Short mmCIF file of C-alpha atoms and ligand atoms in Angstrom, two decimals:
data_model
loop_
_atom_site.label_atom_id
_atom_site.label_comp_id
_atom_site.label_asym_id
_atom_site.label_seq_id
_atom_site.Cartn_x
_atom_site.Cartn_y
_atom_site.Cartn_z
CA UNK A 7 0.00 0.00 0.00
CA UNK A 8 1.51 3.34 -1.00
CA UNK A 9 1.80 5.90 1.76
CA UNK A 10 -0.84 8.51 1.13
CA UNK A 11 -1.34 11.72 3.02
CA UNK A 12 -4.55 12.17 5.00
CA UNK A 13 -5.30 15.47 6.73
CA UNK A 14 -8.63 15.57 8.59
CA UNK A 15 -10.12 18.44 10.61
CA UNK A 16 -13.08 18.99 12.91
CA UNK A 17 -14.65 22.39 13.50
CA UNK A 18 -13.01 24.15 16.41
CA UNK A 19 -15.63 24.20 19.13
CA UNK A 20 -16.75 27.26 21.07
CA UNK A 21 -14.88 27.12 24.32
CA UNK A 22 -17.95 28.37 26.20
CA UNK A 23 -20.05 25.36 25.30
CA UNK A 24 -20.23 22.33 27.49
CA UNK A 25 -19.28 19.53 25.11
CA UNK A 26 -22.23 17.33 24.19
CA UNK A 27 -22.93 14.35 21.94
CA UNK A 28 -23.05 16.60 18.85
CA UNK A 29 -19.47 17.80 19.37
CA UNK A 30 -18.37 14.31 20.35
CA UNK A 31 -19.88 12.92 17.16
CA UNK A 32 -17.82 15.04 14.74
CA UNK A 33 -14.68 14.40 16.73
CA UNK A 34 -15.19 10.63 16.93
CA UNK A 35 -15.96 10.56 13.22
CA UNK A 36 -12.67 12.32 12.46
CA UNK A 37 -10.92 9.93 14.84
CA UNK A 38 -12.36 6.84 13.15
CA UNK A 39 -11.21 8.10 9.75
CA UNK A 40 -7.78 9.04 11.13
CA UNK A 41 -7.31 5.66 12.80
CA UNK A 42 -8.45 3.82 9.73
CA UNK A 43 -6.02 5.69 7.50
CA UNK A 44 -3.20 5.04 9.97
CA UNK A 45 -4.15 1.38 9.82
CA UNK A 46 -3.77 1.53 6.03
CA UNK A 47 -0.28 2.91 6.53
CA UNK A 48 -1.17 6.46 5.47
CA UNK A 49 0.54 9.52 6.82
CA UNK A 50 -2.14 11.14 8.98
CA UNK A 51 -2.60 14.58 10.51
CA UNK A 52 -5.75 14.99 12.61
CA UNK A 53 -6.58 18.45 13.91
CA UNK A 54 -9.17 19.63 16.39
CA UNK A 55 -9.31 22.55 18.79
CA UNK A 56 -11.17 25.47 20.30
CA UNK A 57 -12.65 28.73 19.07
CA UNK A 58 -12.01 31.21 21.86
CA UNK A 59 -12.63 34.77 20.67
CA UNK A 60 -15.80 36.79 20.24
CA UNK A 61 -18.58 38.45 22.09
CA UNK A 62 -20.08 35.41 23.77
CA UNK A 63 -16.77 34.47 25.35
CA UNK A 64 -16.19 38.05 26.46
CA UNK A 65 -19.64 38.24 28.01
CA UNK A 66 -19.34 34.88 29.75
CA UNK A 67 -15.99 35.89 31.21
CA UNK A 68 -17.45 39.18 32.43
CA UNK A 69 -20.28 37.32 34.12
CA UNK A 70 -17.77 35.22 35.99
CA UNK A 71 -15.70 38.29 36.84
CA UNK A 72 -12.73 36.80 35.03
CA UNK A 73 -10.34 38.00 32.34
CA UNK A 74 -11.34 36.37 29.03
CA UNK A 75 -8.06 34.49 28.68
CA UNK A 76 -8.31 33.08 32.20
CA UNK A 77 -11.90 32.10 31.46
CA UNK A 78 -10.79 30.24 28.29
CA UNK A 79 -7.89 28.56 30.09
CA UNK A 80 -10.29 27.43 32.75
CA UNK A 81 -12.77 25.95 30.26
CA UNK A 82 -10.45 24.43 27.65
CA UNK A 83 -9.76 21.26 29.68
CA UNK A 84 -13.42 20.25 29.47
CA UNK A 85 -12.91 19.50 25.80
CA UNK A 86 -9.35 18.21 26.09
CA UNK A 87 -10.28 15.83 28.90
CA UNK A 88 -13.35 14.57 27.10
CA UNK A 89 -11.28 13.80 24.02
CA UNK A 90 -8.87 11.82 26.19
CA UNK A 91 -11.77 9.87 27.69
CA UNK A 92 -13.16 9.23 24.23
CA UNK A 93 -9.80 7.90 22.97
CA UNK A 94 -9.48 10.70 20.42
CA UNK A 95 -6.11 10.40 18.71
CA UNK A 96 -5.67 13.94 17.37
CA UNK A 97 -2.19 15.06 16.36
CA UNK A 98 -2.72 18.70 17.25
CA UNK A 99 -5.13 20.69 19.40
CA UNK A 100 -5.29 24.33 18.45
CA UNK A 101 -6.70 27.18 20.49
CA UNK A 102 -7.30 30.44 18.64
CA UNK A 103 -5.85 32.46 21.52
CA UNK A 104 -2.44 30.81 21.10
CA UNK A 105 0.22 33.18 19.79
CA UNK A 106 1.06 30.80 16.91
CA UNK A 107 -2.47 31.40 15.61
CA UNK A 108 -2.74 35.11 16.40
CA UNK A 109 0.45 35.81 14.41
CA UNK A 110 -0.78 33.90 11.37
CA UNK A 111 -4.19 35.62 11.39
CA UNK A 112 -2.52 39.03 11.56
CA UNK A 113 -0.07 38.19 8.78
CA UNK A 114 -2.96 37.02 6.60
CA UNK A 115 -5.02 40.13 7.30
CA UNK A 116 -2.07 42.31 6.36
CA UNK A 117 -1.36 40.46 3.12
CA UNK A 118 -5.00 40.36 2.01
CA UNK A 119 -5.24 44.09 2.85
CA UNK A 120 -2.05 44.86 0.90
CA UNK A 121 -3.42 42.92 -2.04
CA UNK A 122 -6.50 45.17 -2.02
CA UNK A 123 -9.01 42.51 -0.99
CA UNK A 124 -9.87 44.22 2.30
CA UNK A 125 -11.35 47.74 2.38
CA UNK A 126 -13.09 49.99 4.88
CA UNK A 127 -16.61 51.38 4.57
CA UNK A 128 -19.42 52.68 6.69
CA UNK A 129 -22.22 50.21 6.94
CA UNK A 130 -25.65 50.30 8.44
CA UNK A 131 -27.40 47.00 8.80
CA UNK A 132 -29.12 44.43 10.92
CA UNK A 133 -26.86 42.67 13.36
CA UNK A 134 -27.60 39.51 15.29
CA UNK A 135 -25.86 39.71 18.64
CA UNK A 136 -26.44 36.00 19.22
CA UNK A 137 -24.86 35.00 15.90
CA UNK A 138 -22.27 37.78 16.09
CA UNK A 139 -22.77 38.85 12.49
CA UNK A 140 -24.60 41.22 10.19
CA UNK A 141 -27.60 39.56 8.63
CA UNK A 142 -29.73 40.31 5.58
CA UNK A 143 -33.34 41.49 5.75
CA UNK A 144 -34.36 38.09 4.48
CA UNK A 145 -32.45 36.32 7.22
CA UNK A 146 -34.01 38.59 9.83
CA UNK A 147 -37.46 37.76 8.49
CA UNK A 148 -36.72 34.03 8.79
CA UNK A 149 -36.91 34.47 12.56
CA UNK A 150 -33.89 32.19 13.03
CA UNK A 151 -31.69 34.96 14.36
CA UNK A 152 -31.85 36.19 17.91
CA UNK A 153 -31.10 39.59 19.46
CA UNK A 154 -31.30 41.49 16.17
CA UNK A 155 -30.59 45.23 16.21
CA UNK A 156 -29.65 47.92 13.69
CA UNK A 157 -26.04 48.98 13.83
CA UNK A 158 -24.27 51.75 11.91
CA UNK A 159 -20.51 51.71 11.98
CA UNK A 160 -17.29 51.79 9.99
CA UNK A 161 -15.82 48.38 9.41
CA UNK A 162 -13.42 46.45 7.27
CA UNK A 163 -14.77 44.19 4.55
CA UNK A 164 -13.30 41.24 2.71
CA UNK A 165 -14.05 41.29 -1.03
CA UNK A 166 -15.84 37.99 -1.05
CA UNK A 167 -18.04 39.05 -3.99
CA UNK A 168 -14.97 39.23 -6.22
CA UNK A 169 -14.60 35.46 -6.01
CA UNK A 170 -18.23 34.49 -6.57
CA UNK A 171 -17.97 33.38 -10.21
CA UNK A 172 -14.70 31.57 -9.60
CA UNK A 173 -16.22 29.70 -6.67
CA UNK A 174 -19.29 28.65 -8.64
CA UNK A 175 -17.09 27.28 -11.41
CA UNK A 176 -14.82 25.55 -8.93
CA UNK A 177 -17.73 23.82 -7.19
CA UNK A 178 -19.15 22.72 -10.52
CA UNK A 179 -15.79 21.38 -11.66
CA UNK A 180 -15.04 19.63 -8.35
CA UNK A 181 -18.13 17.68 -7.31
CA UNK A 182 -16.22 16.14 -4.41
CA UNK A 183 -15.59 19.56 -2.77
CA UNK A 184 -18.92 19.84 -0.98
CA UNK A 185 -20.53 16.64 0.16
CA UNK A 186 -23.03 15.13 0.38
CA UNK A 187 -24.39 16.10 -3.04
CA UNK A 188 -27.50 17.87 -1.70
CA UNK A 189 -25.30 20.23 0.32
CA UNK A 190 -23.35 21.07 -2.82
CA UNK A 191 -26.63 21.93 -4.53
CA UNK A 192 -27.68 24.01 -1.53
CA UNK A 193 -24.50 26.05 -1.81
CA UNK A 194 -24.83 26.48 -5.57
CA UNK A 195 -28.38 27.68 -4.90
CA UNK A 196 -27.07 30.18 -2.36
CA UNK A 197 -24.53 31.40 -4.90
CA UNK A 198 -27.27 32.23 -7.41
CA UNK A 199 -27.93 35.38 -5.32
CA UNK A 200 -25.31 38.10 -5.54
CA UNK A 201 -22.69 37.45 -2.89
CA UNK A 202 -22.00 40.42 -0.62
CA UNK A 203 -18.64 41.27 0.90
CA UNK A 204 -17.85 39.94 4.35
CA UNK A 205 -17.55 42.26 7.32
CA UNK A 206 -14.41 41.03 9.03
CA UNK A 207 -13.85 43.56 11.80
CA UNK A 208 -15.50 44.68 15.00
CA UNK A 209 -14.72 48.08 16.56
CA UNK A 210 -12.97 47.66 19.90
CA UNK A 211 -15.48 50.07 21.38
CA UNK A 212 -18.03 47.27 21.00
CA UNK A 213 -15.89 44.17 21.37
CA UNK A 214 -12.32 43.89 22.52
CA UNK A 215 -11.90 40.11 22.84
CA UNK A 216 -10.47 39.31 19.44
CA UNK A 217 -7.33 39.45 17.33
CA UNK A 218 -6.30 43.03 16.73
CA UNK A 219 -6.38 44.13 13.08
CA UNK A 220 -2.72 44.87 12.29
CA UNK A 221 -3.42 47.91 10.09
CA UNK A 222 -6.00 49.50 12.40
CA UNK A 223 -5.60 49.01 16.13
CA UNK A 224 -9.11 50.26 16.86
CA UNK A 225 -10.53 47.03 15.54
CA UNK A 226 -10.45 43.32 16.24
CA UNK A 227 -11.04 40.51 13.75
CA UNK A 228 -14.49 39.00 13.23
CA UNK A 229 -14.46 35.65 14.99
CA UNK A 230 -15.15 33.49 11.90
CA UNK A 231 -12.38 35.07 9.82
CA UNK A 232 -10.06 34.30 12.72
CA UNK A 233 -11.38 30.80 13.45
CA UNK A 234 -11.32 29.37 9.92
CA UNK A 235 -7.64 30.16 9.62
CA UNK A 236 -6.89 27.56 12.32
CA UNK A 237 -7.00 24.89 9.62
CA UNK A 238 -3.85 26.32 8.04
CA UNK A 239 -2.15 27.67 11.16
CA UNK A 240 -1.77 24.21 12.65
CA UNK A 241 -0.04 22.58 9.67
CA UNK A 242 2.43 25.47 9.54
CA UNK A 243 1.14 28.17 7.19
CA UNK A 244 3.55 31.08 7.25
CA UNK A 245 5.84 29.41 9.77
CA UNK A 246 6.89 26.04 8.40
CA UNK A 247 6.46 26.00 4.64
CA UNK A 248 7.71 22.44 4.23
CA UNK A 249 5.27 21.06 6.77
CA UNK A 250 2.48 23.16 5.33
CA UNK A 251 3.13 21.98 1.77
CA UNK A 252 3.06 18.41 2.99
CA UNK A 253 -0.36 18.68 4.65
CA UNK A 254 -2.33 21.31 2.82
CA UNK A 255 -4.87 20.98 1.17
CA UNK A 256 -6.81 19.02 3.78
CA UNK A 257 -8.22 15.69 2.64
CA UNK A 258 -11.50 16.20 4.45
CA UNK A 259 -12.92 18.93 6.65
CA UNK A 260 -15.77 17.56 8.70
CA UNK A 261 -18.49 19.95 9.78
CA UNK A 262 -22.10 19.90 10.91
CA UNK A 263 -24.65 21.27 8.45
CA UNK A 264 -25.06 24.33 10.69
CA UNK A 265 -21.77 25.76 9.51
CA UNK A 266 -21.99 24.99 5.82
CA UNK A 267 -21.95 28.58 4.53
CA UNK A 268 -19.03 29.70 6.64
CA UNK A 269 -16.96 26.80 5.32
CA UNK A 270 -18.16 26.53 1.74
CA UNK A 271 -18.34 30.27 1.02
CA UNK A 272 -16.26 32.27 3.51
CA UNK A 273 -13.43 29.79 3.88
CA UNK A 274 -13.13 28.89 0.21
CA UNK A 275 -13.03 32.53 -0.92
CA UNK A 276 -10.49 33.33 1.81
CA UNK A 277 -8.32 30.56 0.38
CA UNK A 278 -8.73 32.02 -3.11
CA UNK A 279 -7.56 35.38 -1.79
CA UNK A 280 -4.52 33.68 -0.30
CA UNK A 281 -3.79 31.80 -3.54
CA UNK A 282 -4.08 28.51 -1.68
CA UNK A 283 -5.72 25.35 -2.94
CA UNK A 284 -9.14 24.43 -1.54
CA UNK A 285 -9.60 21.33 0.62
CA UNK A 286 -10.43 18.16 -1.28
CA UNK A 287 -13.70 17.72 0.57
CA UNK A 288 -15.86 19.60 3.03
CA UNK A 289 -18.26 17.03 4.43
CA UNK A 290 -21.36 18.24 6.27
CA UNK A 291 -23.06 15.73 8.51
CA UNK A 292 -26.55 16.06 9.94
CA UNK A 293 -27.66 16.82 13.46
CA UNK A 294 -28.30 14.68 16.45
CA UNK A 295 -31.85 15.48 17.38
CA UNK A 296 -33.81 15.06 20.54
CA UNK A 297 -37.34 14.60 19.30
CA UNK A 298 -37.65 17.17 16.52
CA UNK A 299 -35.06 19.63 17.82
CA UNK A 300 -31.32 19.92 17.38
CA UNK A 301 -29.42 18.95 20.48
CA UNK A 302 -27.92 22.23 21.69
CA UNK A 303 -26.98 24.09 24.80
CA UNK A 304 -29.45 26.88 24.15
CA UNK A 305 -32.33 24.41 23.99
CA UNK A 306 -31.14 22.71 27.16
CA UNK A 307 -31.65 19.25 25.72
CA UNK A 308 -28.09 17.99 25.54
CA UNK A 309 -26.90 14.47 26.25
CA UNK A 310 -23.58 14.58 28.05
CA UNK A 311 -21.04 12.13 26.67
CA UNK A 312 -19.43 11.57 30.06
CA UNK A 313 -22.70 10.29 31.53
CA UNK A 314 -23.01 7.79 28.68
CA UNK A 315 -19.39 6.71 28.96
CA UNK A 316 -19.78 6.15 32.67
CA UNK A 317 -22.83 3.99 32.10
CA UNK A 318 -21.83 1.98 29.05
CA UNK A 319 -18.12 2.49 28.36
CA UNK A 320 -16.26 4.47 25.72
CA UNK A 321 -16.39 1.90 22.96
CA UNK A 322 -20.13 1.38 23.18
CA UNK A 323 -20.64 5.16 22.88
CA UNK A 324 -18.29 5.44 19.91
CA UNK A 325 -19.87 2.43 18.25
CA UNK A 326 -23.41 3.67 18.70
CA UNK A 327 -22.71 7.15 17.33
CA UNK A 328 -20.89 5.80 14.29
CA UNK A 329 -23.26 2.94 13.49
CA UNK A 330 -26.51 4.78 14.09
CA UNK A 331 -26.11 7.96 12.05
CA UNK A 332 -26.22 7.73 8.27
CA UNK A 333 -23.61 10.29 7.36
CA UNK A 334 -25.29 13.40 5.98
CA UNK A 335 -28.74 12.77 7.48
CA UNK A 336 -30.16 13.81 10.86
CA UNK A 337 -30.53 11.17 13.52
CA UNK A 338 -32.66 10.93 16.62
CA UNK A 339 -30.91 10.17 19.86
CA UNK A 340 -32.90 8.03 22.26
CA UNK A 341 -31.64 5.92 25.15
CA UNK A 342 -33.89 3.11 23.84
CA UNK A 343 -32.11 3.07 20.46
CA UNK A 344 -28.78 3.10 22.21
CA UNK A 345 -29.65 0.04 24.26
CA UNK A 346 -31.27 -1.72 21.32
CA UNK A 347 -28.23 -1.33 19.10
CA UNK A 348 -25.81 -2.21 21.88
CA UNK A 349 -27.69 -5.38 22.73
CA UNK A 350 -28.20 -6.51 19.16
CA UNK A 351 -24.82 -5.67 17.59
CA UNK A 352 -22.39 -5.77 20.46
CA UNK A 353 -23.86 -8.13 23.04
CA UNK A 354 -25.69 -10.57 20.73
CA UNK A 355 -23.60 -10.56 17.55
CA UNK A 356 -20.01 -9.54 18.26
CA UNK A 357 -19.73 -10.33 21.97
CA UNK A 358 -21.61 -13.57 21.63
CA UNK A 359 -19.33 -14.84 18.86
CA UNK A 360 -16.30 -14.17 21.03
CA UNK A 361 -17.88 -15.93 24.02
CA UNK A 362 -18.84 -18.91 21.91
CA UNK A 363 -15.52 -19.51 20.20
CA UNK A 364 -13.41 -18.91 23.28
CA UNK A 365 -15.79 -21.04 25.38
CA UNK A 366 -15.72 -23.94 22.93
CA UNK A 367 -11.97 -23.77 22.28
CA UNK A 368 -11.61 -23.71 26.07
CA UNK A 369 -13.82 -26.72 26.53
CA UNK A 370 -12.60 -28.95 23.73
CA UNK A 371 -9.06 -27.71 22.97
CA UNK A 372 -7.75 -26.54 26.33
CA UNK A 373 -7.93 -22.97 24.99
CA UNK A 374 -5.37 -23.68 22.26
CA UNK A 375 -6.43 -22.54 18.77
CA UNK A 376 -6.98 -25.71 16.65
CA UNK A 377 -5.76 -25.95 13.04
CA UNK A 378 -8.05 -25.70 10.03
CA UNK A 379 -7.53 -28.95 8.16
CA UNK A 380 -9.23 -29.66 4.81
CA UNK A 381 -11.73 -26.80 4.65
CA UNK A 382 -15.17 -27.56 3.25
CA UNK A 383 -17.12 -25.32 0.82
CA UNK A 384 -19.02 -23.85 3.79
CA UNK A 385 -15.72 -22.92 5.46
CA UNK A 386 -14.38 -21.49 2.22
CA UNK A 387 -17.45 -19.30 1.86
CA UNK A 388 -16.61 -17.65 5.19
CA UNK A 389 -12.97 -17.34 4.11
CA UNK A 390 -14.12 -15.64 0.91
CA UNK A 391 -16.33 -13.20 2.81
CA UNK A 392 -13.58 -12.49 5.30
CA UNK A 393 -11.01 -11.85 2.60
CA UNK A 394 -13.35 -9.49 0.72
CA UNK A 395 -14.29 -7.51 3.81
CA UNK A 396 -11.23 -5.26 4.10
CA UNK A 397 -11.54 -3.94 0.57
CA UNK A 398 -15.30 -3.38 0.96
CA UNK A 399 -14.85 -1.48 4.20
CA UNK A 400 -12.06 0.60 2.77
CA UNK A 401 -14.17 1.56 -0.26
CA UNK A 402 -17.10 2.56 1.96
CA UNK A 403 -14.92 4.62 4.28
CA UNK A 404 -13.38 6.39 1.34
CA UNK A 405 -16.93 7.41 0.48
CA UNK A 406 -17.42 8.48 4.14
CA UNK A 407 -20.11 5.80 4.58
CA UNK A 408 -19.05 4.89 8.08
CA UNK A 409 -22.38 3.40 9.12
CA UNK A 410 -22.45 1.18 6.01
CA UNK A 411 -18.85 0.08 6.63
CA UNK A 412 -19.72 -0.96 10.17
CA UNK A 413 -22.77 -2.77 8.88
CA UNK A 414 -20.59 -4.77 6.45
CA UNK A 415 -18.41 -5.89 9.36
CA UNK A 416 -21.47 -6.86 11.35
CA UNK A 417 -22.80 -8.79 8.35
CA UNK A 418 -19.72 -10.99 8.46
CA UNK A 419 -20.19 -11.52 12.20
CA UNK A 420 -23.82 -12.45 11.62
CA UNK A 421 -22.87 -14.82 8.81
CA UNK A 422 -20.33 -16.49 11.10
CA UNK A 423 -22.87 -16.86 13.90
CA UNK A 424 -25.20 -18.58 11.41
CA UNK A 425 -22.37 -20.78 10.17
CA UNK A 426 -21.70 -21.81 13.77
CA UNK A 427 -25.36 -22.74 14.22
CA UNK A 428 -25.32 -24.86 11.09
CA UNK A 429 -21.93 -26.49 11.68
CA UNK A 430 -22.59 -26.98 15.41
CA UNK A 431 -18.95 -27.60 16.46
CA UNK A 432 -20.21 -28.53 19.95
CA UNK A 433 -21.86 -31.59 18.36
CA UNK A 434 -18.96 -32.31 16.03
CA UNK A 435 -16.58 -32.28 19.00
CA UNK A 436 -18.16 -35.45 20.32
CA UNK A 437 -17.59 -37.49 17.13
CA UNK A 438 -15.05 -35.67 14.98
CA UNK A 439 -12.72 -33.40 16.93
CA UNK A 440 -10.59 -32.21 13.94
CA UNK A 441 -13.75 -31.01 12.14
CA UNK A 442 -14.89 -29.16 15.24
CA UNK A 443 -11.42 -27.57 15.30
CA UNK A 444 -11.68 -26.59 11.65
CA UNK A 445 -15.00 -24.80 12.18
CA UNK A 446 -13.75 -23.07 15.32
CA UNK A 447 -10.62 -21.90 13.54
CA UNK A 448 -12.65 -20.40 10.67
CA UNK A 449 -15.07 -18.67 13.05
CA UNK A 450 -12.31 -17.32 15.29
CA UNK A 451 -10.26 -16.10 12.35
CA UNK A 452 -13.29 -14.24 10.96
CA UNK A 453 -13.78 -12.71 14.40
CA UNK A 454 -10.15 -11.61 14.42
CA UNK A 455 -10.52 -9.93 11.02
CA UNK A 456 -13.62 -8.09 12.21
CA UNK A 457 -11.78 -6.94 15.32
CA UNK A 458 -8.92 -5.58 13.19
CA UNK A 459 -11.44 -3.57 11.19
CA UNK A 460 -13.41 -2.46 14.25
CA UNK A 461 -10.30 -1.18 15.99
CA UNK A 462 -10.79 2.28 14.44
CA UNK A 463 -14.29 2.47 15.93
CA UNK A 464 -13.75 0.66 19.25
CA UNK A 465 -10.04 1.02 20.00
CA UNK A 466 -10.17 -0.51 23.48
CA UNK A 467 -12.54 -3.45 23.05
CA UNK A 468 -11.34 -4.48 19.60
CA UNK A 469 -7.76 -4.44 20.83
CA UNK A 470 -8.84 -6.51 23.83
CA UNK A 471 -10.38 -9.10 21.49
CA UNK A 472 -7.11 -9.30 19.57
CA UNK A 473 -5.24 -9.67 22.86
CA UNK A 474 -7.53 -12.53 23.90
CA UNK A 475 -6.89 -14.18 20.53
CA UNK A 476 -3.14 -13.65 20.82
CA UNK A 477 -3.35 -11.78 17.53
CA UNK A 478 -2.24 -8.23 18.31
CA UNK A 479 -0.50 -6.57 15.41
CA UNK A 480 -2.06 -8.87 12.83
CA UNK A 481 -3.53 -7.43 9.64
CA UNK A 482 -6.25 -8.06 7.13
CA UNK A 483 -4.88 -11.14 5.36
CA UNK A 484 -6.73 -14.38 6.13
CA UNK A 485 -4.69 -16.62 8.42
CA UNK A 486 -3.42 -14.06 10.93
CA UNK A 487 -4.67 -16.28 13.75
CA UNK A 488 -2.10 -18.98 14.40
CA UNK A 489 -3.06 -22.53 15.33
CA UNK A 490 -1.38 -23.43 18.59
CA UNK A 491 -1.96 -20.00 20.16
CA UNK A 492 -3.28 -20.12 23.71
CA UNK A 493 -6.39 -17.98 24.18
CA UNK A 494 -6.75 -15.79 27.24
CA UNK A 495 -9.73 -16.37 29.48
CA UNK A 496 -11.97 -13.35 29.86
CA UNK A 497 -15.28 -12.18 31.26
CA UNK A 498 -17.89 -11.21 28.59
CA UNK A 499 -16.72 -8.02 26.87
CA UNK A 500 -20.21 -6.77 26.09
CA UNK A 501 -22.61 -7.89 28.80
CA UNK A 502 -26.24 -7.36 27.80
CA UNK A 503 -27.90 -4.23 29.13
CA UNK A 504 -30.96 -5.50 30.95
CA UNK A 505 -33.80 -3.02 30.81
CA UNK A 506 -36.16 -3.24 33.69
CA UNK A 507 -39.64 -3.85 32.40
CA UNK A 508 -41.84 -0.97 33.52
N1 LIG B 609 -16.80 27.57 16.55
C1 LIG B 609 -17.63 27.23 15.46
C2 LIG B 609 -16.87 26.46 14.41
C3 LIG B 609 -15.66 27.14 13.86
S1 LIG B 609 -14.81 26.14 12.75
C4 LIG B 609 -13.69 27.14 12.09
C5 LIG B 609 -18.81 26.40 15.95
N2 LIG B 609 -18.62 25.75 17.09
S2 LIG B 609 -19.69 24.84 17.86
O1 LIG B 609 -19.15 24.59 19.16
O2 LIG B 609 -21.00 25.40 17.78
O3 LIG B 609 -19.61 23.46 17.17
C6 LIG B 609 -20.17 23.27 15.95
C7 LIG B 609 -20.02 21.82 15.51
O4 LIG B 609 -20.35 20.89 16.54
C8 LIG B 609 -21.01 21.52 14.42
O5 LIG B 609 -20.61 21.95 13.16
C9 LIG B 609 -21.08 20.03 14.50
O6 LIG B 609 -19.94 19.50 13.89
C10 LIG B 609 -21.05 19.80 16.01
N3 LIG B 609 -22.41 19.80 16.56
C11 LIG B 609 -22.92 20.63 17.51
N4 LIG B 609 -24.22 20.29 17.77
C12 LIG B 609 -24.56 19.25 16.99
C13 LIG B 609 -25.66 18.36 16.93
N5 LIG B 609 -26.75 18.51 17.66
N6 LIG B 609 -25.55 17.28 16.12
C14 LIG B 609 -24.41 17.00 15.42
N7 LIG B 609 -23.37 17.80 15.47
C15 LIG B 609 -23.49 19.07 16.02
O7 LIG B 609 -19.81 26.36 15.27
#
């Protein structure tokens, strides 16, 4: 396998927010892709971080009677610690208040200004305090924006409109840029209206918690213009050209559908202004919903990942989030669905197969893996499915169909459980021990292959399965499990969740 480069990003989360399942979802998704690409031998850079400037942060700090930086420093560990608990394997964690980022933002502002793509003008318009941006009349009428007031002030503007035609053409020529397809169409629809210029400054008289504009010290940078730049600061833009050239453009930038415009319009045109290539893909996933509403702090309906981890373990949480949501569509979170999927996929299918093979090899072979002698057509059918699985999963993940990839793995597990039922090695063991051994080898080897593939999703439990099978470090070729290996004894890895009948 040739060593490809894979650079994946998550949005940088607002430091003020208490992390919930929505934030955890994007980050786990990026982690699964990063781990999978590492598994393939690719060179991976996985970036996540925090968005720390802007009015909301300033106000929250004021409320607590703290300096904004101290407030951010105090809150940042909530995200960092959660990522550790969730086994997130990021390579860098960027905070927009770090000097490495501030310097890059200022250098970019200066160069875009020098180039003539930033200008000053007086502007009177509707401003949403909650969203921290000027909005159009139409947006105001939509009722989706809170705390709207009219503001008249001098500001700096980025000539986004200049790049409108180029962006339309680029999107049309690069269908993989905005995915899924319906989001691409949404953005092309948006671009049918004339694109305005982007107000990228805030007067310090109104907001001081931001990156100072280098050519006018009375202003700070609009939080989105600052935040988006994190994606190039971290891989070394302006500081380490070699590193930057290696990583940029990003392979995939994962976002929720709520921040589609900022990424597909603001970010892309900013990159045009900087003469930088656009990312290969911006992938917008749907929302986790509670009932009909988006899970969000302002609605007070959030599910806290730590509570779920405490109850069911990290791997079960990661598995559920990845298997349940069809990438691109919204998904309802309910504790009932969580338990249902856990019990069916992990306790009944995956966990049960492990318990069965290790129990039977324990009982009839003193826990030593038997050889597979003279495989029958039924055995070879499982071998065929097992050998095909890696390629199938890889193809689906390359299409960002994580749920479908997991389902393929589970299909093999289900096929092996059926094969066990039909072959009944517990019966064979009484009359024909080598045949019982053959069946158990095939089933255990298929389980090992599934565990190798599930390692990206469930790093702890899948690794534990491989440990039990004495097969750590093995890959996707059939036969990684060696006859003669002594299996470890273990308690069930996925005990059923018993729901008390009301
Ligand atoms: N700070 C900006 C992003 C700047 S990126 C340069 C921001 N932050 S946020 O904290 O609000 O996080 C937004 C991201 O969190 C979403 O794009 C999405 O990836 C994730 N989610 C937050 N709530 C979500 C759901 N209810 N469901 C799924 N993901 C959502 O916007």
